[in-house]
PDB file of C-alpha atoms in Angstrom:
ATOM      1  CA  MET A  27      -9.330  29.315  12.333  1.00 42.00           C
ATOM      2  CA  ASN A  28      -6.523  26.542  11.860  1.00 50.00           C
ATOM      3  CA  HIS A  29      -3.220  27.828  13.687  1.00 81.00           C
ATOM      4  CA  ILE A  30      -0.884  25.652  11.393  1.00 91.00           C
ATOM      5  CA  ILE A  31      -1.084  23.509   8.210  1.00 95.00           C
ATOM      6  CA  LEU A  32       1.578  20.885   7.736  1.00 95.00           C
ATOM      7  CA  PHE A  33       2.145  19.791   4.153  1.00 97.00           C
ATOM      8  CA  ASP A  34       4.022  16.692   2.896  1.00 95.00           C
ATOM      9  CA  LEU A  35       6.160  17.573  -0.132  1.00 96.00           C
ATOM     10  CA  ASP A  36       6.284  14.692  -2.648  1.00 94.00           C
ATOM     11  CA  GLY A  37       2.872  13.803  -3.915  1.00 95.00           C
ATOM     12  CA  THR A  38       1.212  16.721  -2.012  1.00 97.00           C
ATOM     13  CA  LEU A  39       2.880  19.947  -3.119  1.00 98.00           C
ATOM     14  CA  THR A  40       4.982  18.443  -6.004  1.00 97.00           C
ATOM     15  CA  ASP A  41       4.912  15.611  -8.450  1.00 97.00           C
ATOM     16  CA  PRO A  42       8.320  14.050  -8.062  1.00 96.00           C
ATOM     17  CA  LYS A  43       7.732  10.880  -9.976  1.00 97.00           C
ATOM     18  CA  GLU A  44      10.317  11.320 -12.698  1.00 97.00           C
ATOM     19  CA  GLY A  45      13.203  12.235 -10.409  1.00 97.00           C
ATOM     20  CA  ILE A  46      12.501   9.747  -7.513  1.00 97.00           C
ATOM     21  CA  THR A  47      11.813   6.729  -9.603  1.00 98.00           C
ATOM     22  CA  LYS A  48      14.902   7.363 -11.937  1.00 98.00           C
ATOM     23  CA  SER A  49      16.963   7.827  -8.791  1.00 98.00           C
ATOM     24  CA  VAL A  50      15.547   4.517  -7.287  1.00 98.00           C
ATOM     25  CA  GLN A  51      16.354   2.801 -10.730  1.00 98.00           C
ATOM     26  CA  HIS A  52      19.884   4.086 -10.572  1.00 98.00           C
ATOM     27  CA  ALA A  53      20.296   2.818  -6.882  1.00 98.00           C
ATOM     28  CA  LEU A  54      18.844  -0.746  -7.964  1.00 98.00           C
ATOM     29  CA  GLN A  55      21.331  -0.976 -10.766  1.00 98.00           C
ATOM     30  CA  ALA A  56      24.180  -1.011  -8.408  1.00 97.00           C
ATOM     31  CA  TYR A  57      22.766  -4.346  -7.046  1.00 97.00           C
ATOM     32  CA  GLY A  58      22.249  -5.861 -10.559  1.00 97.00           C
ATOM     33  CA  ILE A  59      18.574  -4.993 -10.427  1.00 97.00           C
ATOM     34  CA  ASP A  60      17.149  -3.737 -13.648  1.00 96.00           C
ATOM     35  CA  GLU A  61      13.687  -2.257 -13.474  1.00 96.00           C
ATOM     36  CA  PRO A  62      12.773  -0.389 -16.680  1.00 96.00           C
ATOM     37  CA  ASP A  63       9.306   0.366 -15.812  1.00 97.00           C
ATOM     38  CA  LEU A  64       9.097   3.555 -13.707  1.00 96.00           C
ATOM     39  CA  ASP A  65       5.582   3.118 -12.792  1.00 96.00           C
ATOM     40  CA  LYS A  66       6.632   0.009 -10.580  1.00 96.00           C
ATOM     41  CA  LEU A  67       8.832   2.127  -8.563  1.00 97.00           C
ATOM     42  CA  CYS A  68       6.104   4.753  -7.610  1.00 95.00           C
ATOM     43  CA  PRO A  69       5.558   3.033  -4.136  1.00 93.00           C
ATOM     44  CA  PHE A  70       8.866   4.662  -3.239  1.00 95.00           C
ATOM     45  CA  ILE A  71       7.388   8.069  -3.448  1.00 92.00           C
ATOM     46  CA  GLY A  72       6.474   9.539   0.073  1.00 84.00           C
ATOM     47  CA  PRO A  73       7.782   6.912   2.707  1.00 85.00           C
ATOM     48  CA  PRO A  74      11.239   6.891   4.109  1.00 86.00           C
ATOM     49  CA  LEU A  75      13.693   5.393   1.366  1.00 92.00           C
ATOM     50  CA  SER A  76      15.277   2.863   3.959  1.00 94.00           C
ATOM     51  CA  ASP A  77      11.720   1.510   4.563  1.00 93.00           C
ATOM     52  CA  SER A  78      10.897   1.109   1.027  1.00 95.00           C
ATOM     53  CA  PHE A  79      14.118  -0.593   0.046  1.00 97.00           C
ATOM     54  CA  LYS A  80      13.614  -3.035   2.816  1.00 97.00           C
ATOM     55  CA  GLU A  81       9.930  -3.563   2.063  1.00 96.00           C
ATOM     56  CA  TYR A  82      10.023  -3.962  -1.773  1.00 96.00           C
ATOM     57  CA  TYR A  83      13.348  -5.544  -2.280  1.00 97.00           C
ATOM     58  CA  GLY A  84      14.319  -7.339   0.797  1.00 97.00           C
ATOM     59  CA  PHE A  85      17.358  -5.222   1.573  1.00 97.00           C
ATOM     60  CA  SER A  86      18.934  -5.446   4.996  1.00 97.00           C
ATOM     61  CA  GLU A  87      19.428  -2.203   7.034  1.00 96.00           C
ATOM     62  CA  ALA A  88      22.877  -1.833   5.915  1.00 96.00           C
ATOM     63  CA  GLN A  89      21.984  -2.439   2.274  1.00 97.00           C
ATOM     64  CA  ALA A  90      19.364   0.010   2.684  1.00 97.00           C
ATOM     65  CA  ARG A  91      21.655   2.621   3.903  1.00 96.00           C
ATOM     66  CA  GLU A  92      24.146   2.037   1.150  1.00 98.00           C
ATOM     67  CA  ALA A  93      21.203   2.055  -1.541  1.00 98.00           C
ATOM     68  CA  ILE A  94      20.380   5.614  -0.244  1.00 97.00           C
ATOM     69  CA  ASP A  95      23.824   6.734  -1.091  1.00 97.00           C
ATOM     70  CA  HIS A  96      23.332   5.319  -4.482  1.00 98.00           C
ATOM     71  CA  PHE A  97      19.981   7.009  -4.909  1.00 98.00           C
ATOM     72  CA  HIS A  98      21.520  10.308  -4.105  1.00 96.00           C
ATOM     73  CA  GLU A  99      24.285   9.880  -6.685  1.00 97.00           C
ATOM     74  CA  TYR A 100      21.440  10.656  -9.279  1.00 97.00           C
ATOM     75  CA  PHE A 101      19.029  12.544  -7.116  1.00 96.00           C
ATOM     76  CA  THR A 102      21.516  15.408  -6.092  1.00 95.00           C
ATOM     77  CA  LYS A 103      22.771  15.880  -9.624  1.00 95.00           C
ATOM     78  CA  GLN A 104      19.492  16.165 -11.478  1.00 95.00           C
ATOM     79  CA  GLY A 105      16.709  13.913  -9.858  1.00 96.00           C
ATOM     80  CA  MET A 106      15.487  16.579  -7.503  1.00 94.00           C
ATOM     81  CA  PHE A 107      14.733  18.934 -10.279  1.00 95.00           C
ATOM     82  CA  GLU A 108      12.808  16.458 -12.355  1.00 97.00           C
ATOM     83  CA  ASN A 109       9.712  17.576 -10.489  1.00 96.00           C
ATOM     84  CA  LYS A 110       6.579  19.565 -11.214  1.00 97.00           C
ATOM     85  CA  VAL A 111       4.428  21.577  -8.857  1.00 98.00           C
ATOM     86  CA  TYR A 112       0.852  20.522  -9.063  1.00 98.00           C
ATOM     87  CA  PRO A 113      -1.365  23.266 -10.725  1.00 98.00           C
ATOM     88  CA  GLY A 114      -3.171  25.455  -8.286  1.00 98.00           C
ATOM     89  CA  ILE A 115      -0.606  24.820  -5.334  1.00 98.00           C
ATOM     90  CA  ARG A 116       0.920  28.411  -5.462  1.00 97.00           C
ATOM     91  CA  GLU A 117      -2.442  29.948  -5.591  1.00 97.00           C
ATOM     92  CA  MET A 118      -3.657  27.826  -2.674  1.00 98.00           C
ATOM     93  CA  LEU A 119      -0.608  28.658  -0.515  1.00 98.00           C
ATOM     94  CA  ALA A 120      -0.773  32.236  -1.250  1.00 97.00           C
ATOM     95  CA  ARG A 121      -4.466  32.298  -0.249  1.00 96.00           C
ATOM     96  CA  LEU A 122      -3.602  30.578   3.071  1.00 95.00           C
ATOM     97  CA  LYS A 123      -0.753  32.604   3.981  1.00 95.00           C
ATOM     98  CA  ASP A 124      -2.811  35.943   3.226  1.00 95.00           C
ATOM     99  CA  ALA A 125      -5.490  34.516   5.525  1.00 93.00           C
ATOM    100  CA  GLY A 126      -2.826  34.491   8.425  1.00 91.00           C
ATOM    101  CA  LEU A 127      -2.241  30.776   8.761  1.00 91.00           C
ATOM    102  CA  THR A 128       1.120  29.390   9.464  1.00 92.00           C
ATOM    103  CA  LEU A 129       2.342  26.926   6.848  1.00 95.00           C
ATOM    104  CA  ALA A 130       5.133  24.338   7.322  1.00 95.00           C
ATOM    105  CA  VAL A 131       6.514  21.368   5.324  1.00 95.00           C
ATOM    106  CA  ALA A 132       6.717  18.176   7.159  1.00 93.00           C
ATOM    107  CA  THR A 133       8.770  15.686   4.920  1.00 91.00           C
ATOM    108  CA  SER A 134      10.823  12.609   5.440  1.00 85.00           C
ATOM    109  CA  LYS A 135      13.198  13.995   2.775  1.00 87.00           C
ATOM    110  CA  PRO A 136      16.498  15.353   4.113  1.00 86.00           C
ATOM    111  CA  GLU A 137      16.067  19.014   5.025  1.00 88.00           C
ATOM    112  CA  PRO A 138      18.679  20.451   2.617  1.00 91.00           C
ATOM    113  CA  PHE A 139      17.030  18.562  -0.084  1.00 92.00           C
ATOM    114  CA  ALA A 140      13.557  19.762   0.677  1.00 93.00           C
ATOM    115  CA  ILE A 141      14.827  23.480   0.896  1.00 95.00           C
ATOM    116  CA  GLN A 142      16.607  23.273  -2.449  1.00 95.00           C
ATOM    117  CA  ILE A 143      13.406  21.911  -4.084  1.00 96.00           C
ATOM    118  CA  LEU A 144      11.126  24.526  -2.513  1.00 97.00           C
ATOM    119  CA  GLU A 145      13.549  27.280  -3.542  1.00 97.00           C
ATOM    120  CA  HIS A 146      13.979  26.098  -7.158  1.00 96.00           C
ATOM    121  CA  PHE A 147      10.263  25.882  -7.517  1.00 97.00           C
ATOM    122  CA  ASP A 148       9.600  29.213  -5.885  1.00 97.00           C
ATOM    123  CA  LEU A 149       7.613  27.676  -2.991  1.00 98.00           C
ATOM    124  CA  LEU A 150       9.894  28.398   0.109  1.00 97.00           C
ATOM    125  CA  SER A 151       8.560  31.843   0.813  1.00 97.00           C
ATOM    126  CA  TYR A 152       5.113  30.459   1.751  1.00 97.00           C
ATOM    127  CA  PHE A 153       6.410  28.323   4.565  1.00 96.00           C
ATOM    128  CA  THR A 154       7.589  29.397   8.211  1.00 92.00           C
ATOM    129  CA  LEU A 155       9.300  25.938   8.730  1.00 90.00           C
ATOM    130  CA  VAL A 156      10.689  22.909   6.855  1.00 92.00           C
ATOM    131  CA  GLY A 157      10.687  19.836   9.105  1.00 79.00           C
ATOM    132  CA  LYS A 158      13.649  17.714   9.346  1.00 71.00           C
ATOM    133  CA  ARG A 159      14.164  14.150   8.096  1.00 65.00           C
ATOM    134  CA  GLY A 160      13.060  10.868   9.780  1.00 71.00           C
ATOM    135  CA  GLN A 161       9.890   9.016  10.466  1.00 79.00           C
ATOM    136  CA  LYS A 162       6.888  11.058   9.732  1.00 85.00           C
ATOM    137  CA  GLY A 163       5.657  11.186  13.398  1.00 87.00           C
ATOM    138  CA  GLN A 164       8.993  12.503  14.434  1.00 87.00           C
ATOM    139  CA  VAL A 165       9.058  15.115  11.756  1.00 86.00           C
ATOM    140  CA  ILE A 166       5.571  16.405  12.654  1.00 87.00           C
ATOM    141  CA  ALA A 167       6.490  16.385  16.402  1.00 86.00           C
ATOM    142  CA  TYR A 168       9.465  18.528  15.630  1.00 83.00           C
ATOM    143  CA  THR A 169       7.861  20.861  13.159  1.00 84.00           C
ATOM    144  CA  MET A 170       4.950  21.482  15.860  1.00 80.00           C
ATOM    145  CA  GLU A 171       7.562  22.085  18.603  1.00 81.00           C
ATOM    146  CA  GLN A 172       9.576  24.589  16.381  1.00 79.00           C
ATOM    147  CA  ALA A 173       6.514  26.401  15.447  1.00 75.00           C
ATOM    148  CA  GLY A 174       5.504  26.758  19.002  1.00 73.00           C
ATOM    149  CA  VAL A 175       1.728  26.297  18.221  1.00 69.00           C
ATOM    150  CA  GLN A 176      -0.939  24.421  19.789  1.00 66.00           C
ATOM    151  CA  ARG A 177      -2.470  21.122  18.332  1.00 71.00           C
ATOM    152  CA  ALA A 178      -5.864  22.336  18.392  1.00 71.00           C
ATOM    153  CA  GLY A 179      -6.898  23.602  14.896  1.00 75.00           C
ATOM    154  CA  ALA A 180      -3.561  22.160  13.292  1.00 89.00           C
ATOM    155  CA  TRP A 181      -3.713  19.790  10.278  1.00 93.00           C
ATOM    156  CA  MET A 182      -1.497  17.560   8.365  1.00 96.00           C
ATOM    157  CA  VAL A 183      -1.958  17.168   4.671  1.00 98.00           C
ATOM    158  CA  GLY A 184      -0.392  14.321   2.759  1.00 97.00           C
ATOM    159  CA  ASP A 185      -0.789  11.632   0.324  1.00 96.00           C
ATOM    160  CA  ARG A 186       0.489   8.312   1.920  1.00 95.00           C
ATOM    161  CA  LYS A 187      -0.471   6.309   5.017  1.00 94.00           C
ATOM    162  CA  HIS A 188       2.727   7.522   6.657  1.00 93.00           C
ATOM    163  CA  ASP A 189       1.325  10.944   6.835  1.00 95.00           C
ATOM    164  CA  ILE A 190      -1.797   9.633   8.388  1.00 97.00           C
ATOM    165  CA  ILE A 191      -0.004   7.612  10.889  1.00 96.00           C
ATOM    166  CA  GLY A 192       2.404  10.286  11.703  1.00 93.00           C
ATOM    167  CA  ALA A 193      -0.451  13.027  12.224  1.00 95.00           C
ATOM    168  CA  HIS A 194      -2.426  10.498  14.467  1.00 96.00           C
ATOM    169  CA  GLU A 195       0.582   9.731  16.599  1.00 93.00           C
ATOM    170  CA  ASN A 196       0.781  13.449  17.439  1.00 92.00           C
ATOM    171  CA  GLN A 197      -3.063  13.880  17.856  1.00 92.00           C
ATOM    172  CA  LEU A 198      -3.425  15.770  14.660  1.00 94.00           C
ATOM    173  CA  PRO A 199      -6.218  15.176  12.090  1.00 96.00           C
ATOM    174  CA  CYS A 200      -5.005  14.283   8.436  1.00 97.00           C
ATOM    175  CA  ALA A 201      -6.358  15.361   5.149  1.00 98.00           C
ATOM    176  CA  ALA A 202      -5.383  12.741   2.583  1.00 98.00           C
ATOM    177  CA  VAL A 203      -5.073  13.919  -0.960  1.00 98.00           C
ATOM    178  CA  LEU A 204      -6.098  11.455  -3.769  1.00 98.00           C
ATOM    179  CA  TYR A 205      -4.235  13.589  -6.616  1.00 97.00           C
ATOM    180  CA  GLY A 206      -1.069  12.106  -5.099  1.00 96.00           C
ATOM    181  CA  TYR A 207       0.332   8.639  -4.819  1.00 95.00           C
ATOM    182  CA  GLY A 208      -1.880   7.083  -2.117  1.00 94.00           C
ATOM    183  CA  SER A 209      -5.300   5.313  -2.798  1.00 95.00           C
ATOM    184  CA  ARG A 210      -8.554   5.713  -1.183  1.00 97.00           C
ATOM    185  CA  GLU A 211      -8.280   2.146   0.064  1.00 97.00           C
ATOM    186  CA  GLU A 212      -4.903   3.171   1.809  1.00 97.00           C
ATOM    187  CA  PHE A 213      -6.460   6.058   3.145  1.00 98.00           C
ATOM    188  CA  THR A 214      -9.442   4.230   4.616  1.00 98.00           C
ATOM    189  CA  GLU A 215      -7.518   1.543   5.932  1.00 98.00           C
ATOM    190  CA  ASN A 216      -5.416   3.818   8.040  1.00 98.00           C
ATOM    191  CA  GLY A 217      -8.236   6.143   9.085  1.00 98.00           C
ATOM    192  CA  ALA A 218      -7.701   9.400   7.244  1.00 98.00           C
ATOM    193  CA  ASP A 219      -9.881  12.117   8.710  1.00 97.00           C
ATOM    194  CA  TYR A 220     -10.721  13.395   5.310  1.00 97.00           C
ATOM    195  CA  GLN A 221     -10.021  12.507   1.757  1.00 98.00           C
ATOM    196  CA  ILE A 222      -9.553  15.162  -0.821  1.00 98.00           C
ATOM    197  CA  GLU A 223      -9.957  14.734  -4.554  1.00 97.00           C
ATOM    198  CA  THR A 224      -8.194  17.788  -6.114  1.00 97.00           C
ATOM    199  CA  VAL A 225      -5.937  20.942  -5.181  1.00 97.00           C
ATOM    200  CA  GLU A 226      -8.972  23.246  -5.492  1.00 96.00           C
ATOM    201  CA  GLU A 227     -11.099  21.134  -3.150  1.00 97.00           C
ATOM    202  CA  LEU A 228      -8.016  21.141  -0.598  1.00 96.00           C
ATOM    203  CA  GLY A 229      -7.942  24.947  -0.740  1.00 94.00           C
ATOM    204  CA  ASP A 230     -11.505  25.389  -0.097  1.00 94.00           C
ATOM    205  CA  PHE A 231     -11.350  22.725   2.784  1.00 93.00           C
ATOM    206  CA  LEU A 232      -8.519  24.357   4.499  1.00 89.00           C
TER     207      LEU A 232
END
């Protein structure tokens, strides 16, 4: 039996598309960049914001830090709640918890925001721990250390390459979910241990 399951938040437990993309849109407007198509901003869902601003818009480290402040201007007021729990997630978490598994959230999102979101959508009670912000490998390492559990039998569940890479940095397997924002190609290129189509399939797998 698995000892602990670590879940990514955005794109794995909830669909944050509207809130995150509108927050990115708001941040870009501060630099005179107008992007009306929110679909083009979906790559920001999942990875650390600083990395995304630098990768997709060529921001310097200083600009990326500043852009995150602009992002939070929108996100803290309403963006974090423009979010939806994927159908079947609550039922799956309840079943896993009832089976005696330790459940944790390992997200690059700042911990206070992650907790607020989980509380708002009545998900927080399922989780023993919520990992702190940072690169995904660091978040996973911190969460495992705080949980005081062994790596044997542990799993990371996420929807982007950063979840896979971070899991493997910590010698954990990763189940990558295709209902989120990653692609089969992304998962294959980064060595996902399993690729999961639906929430129902994920529950049966775990």
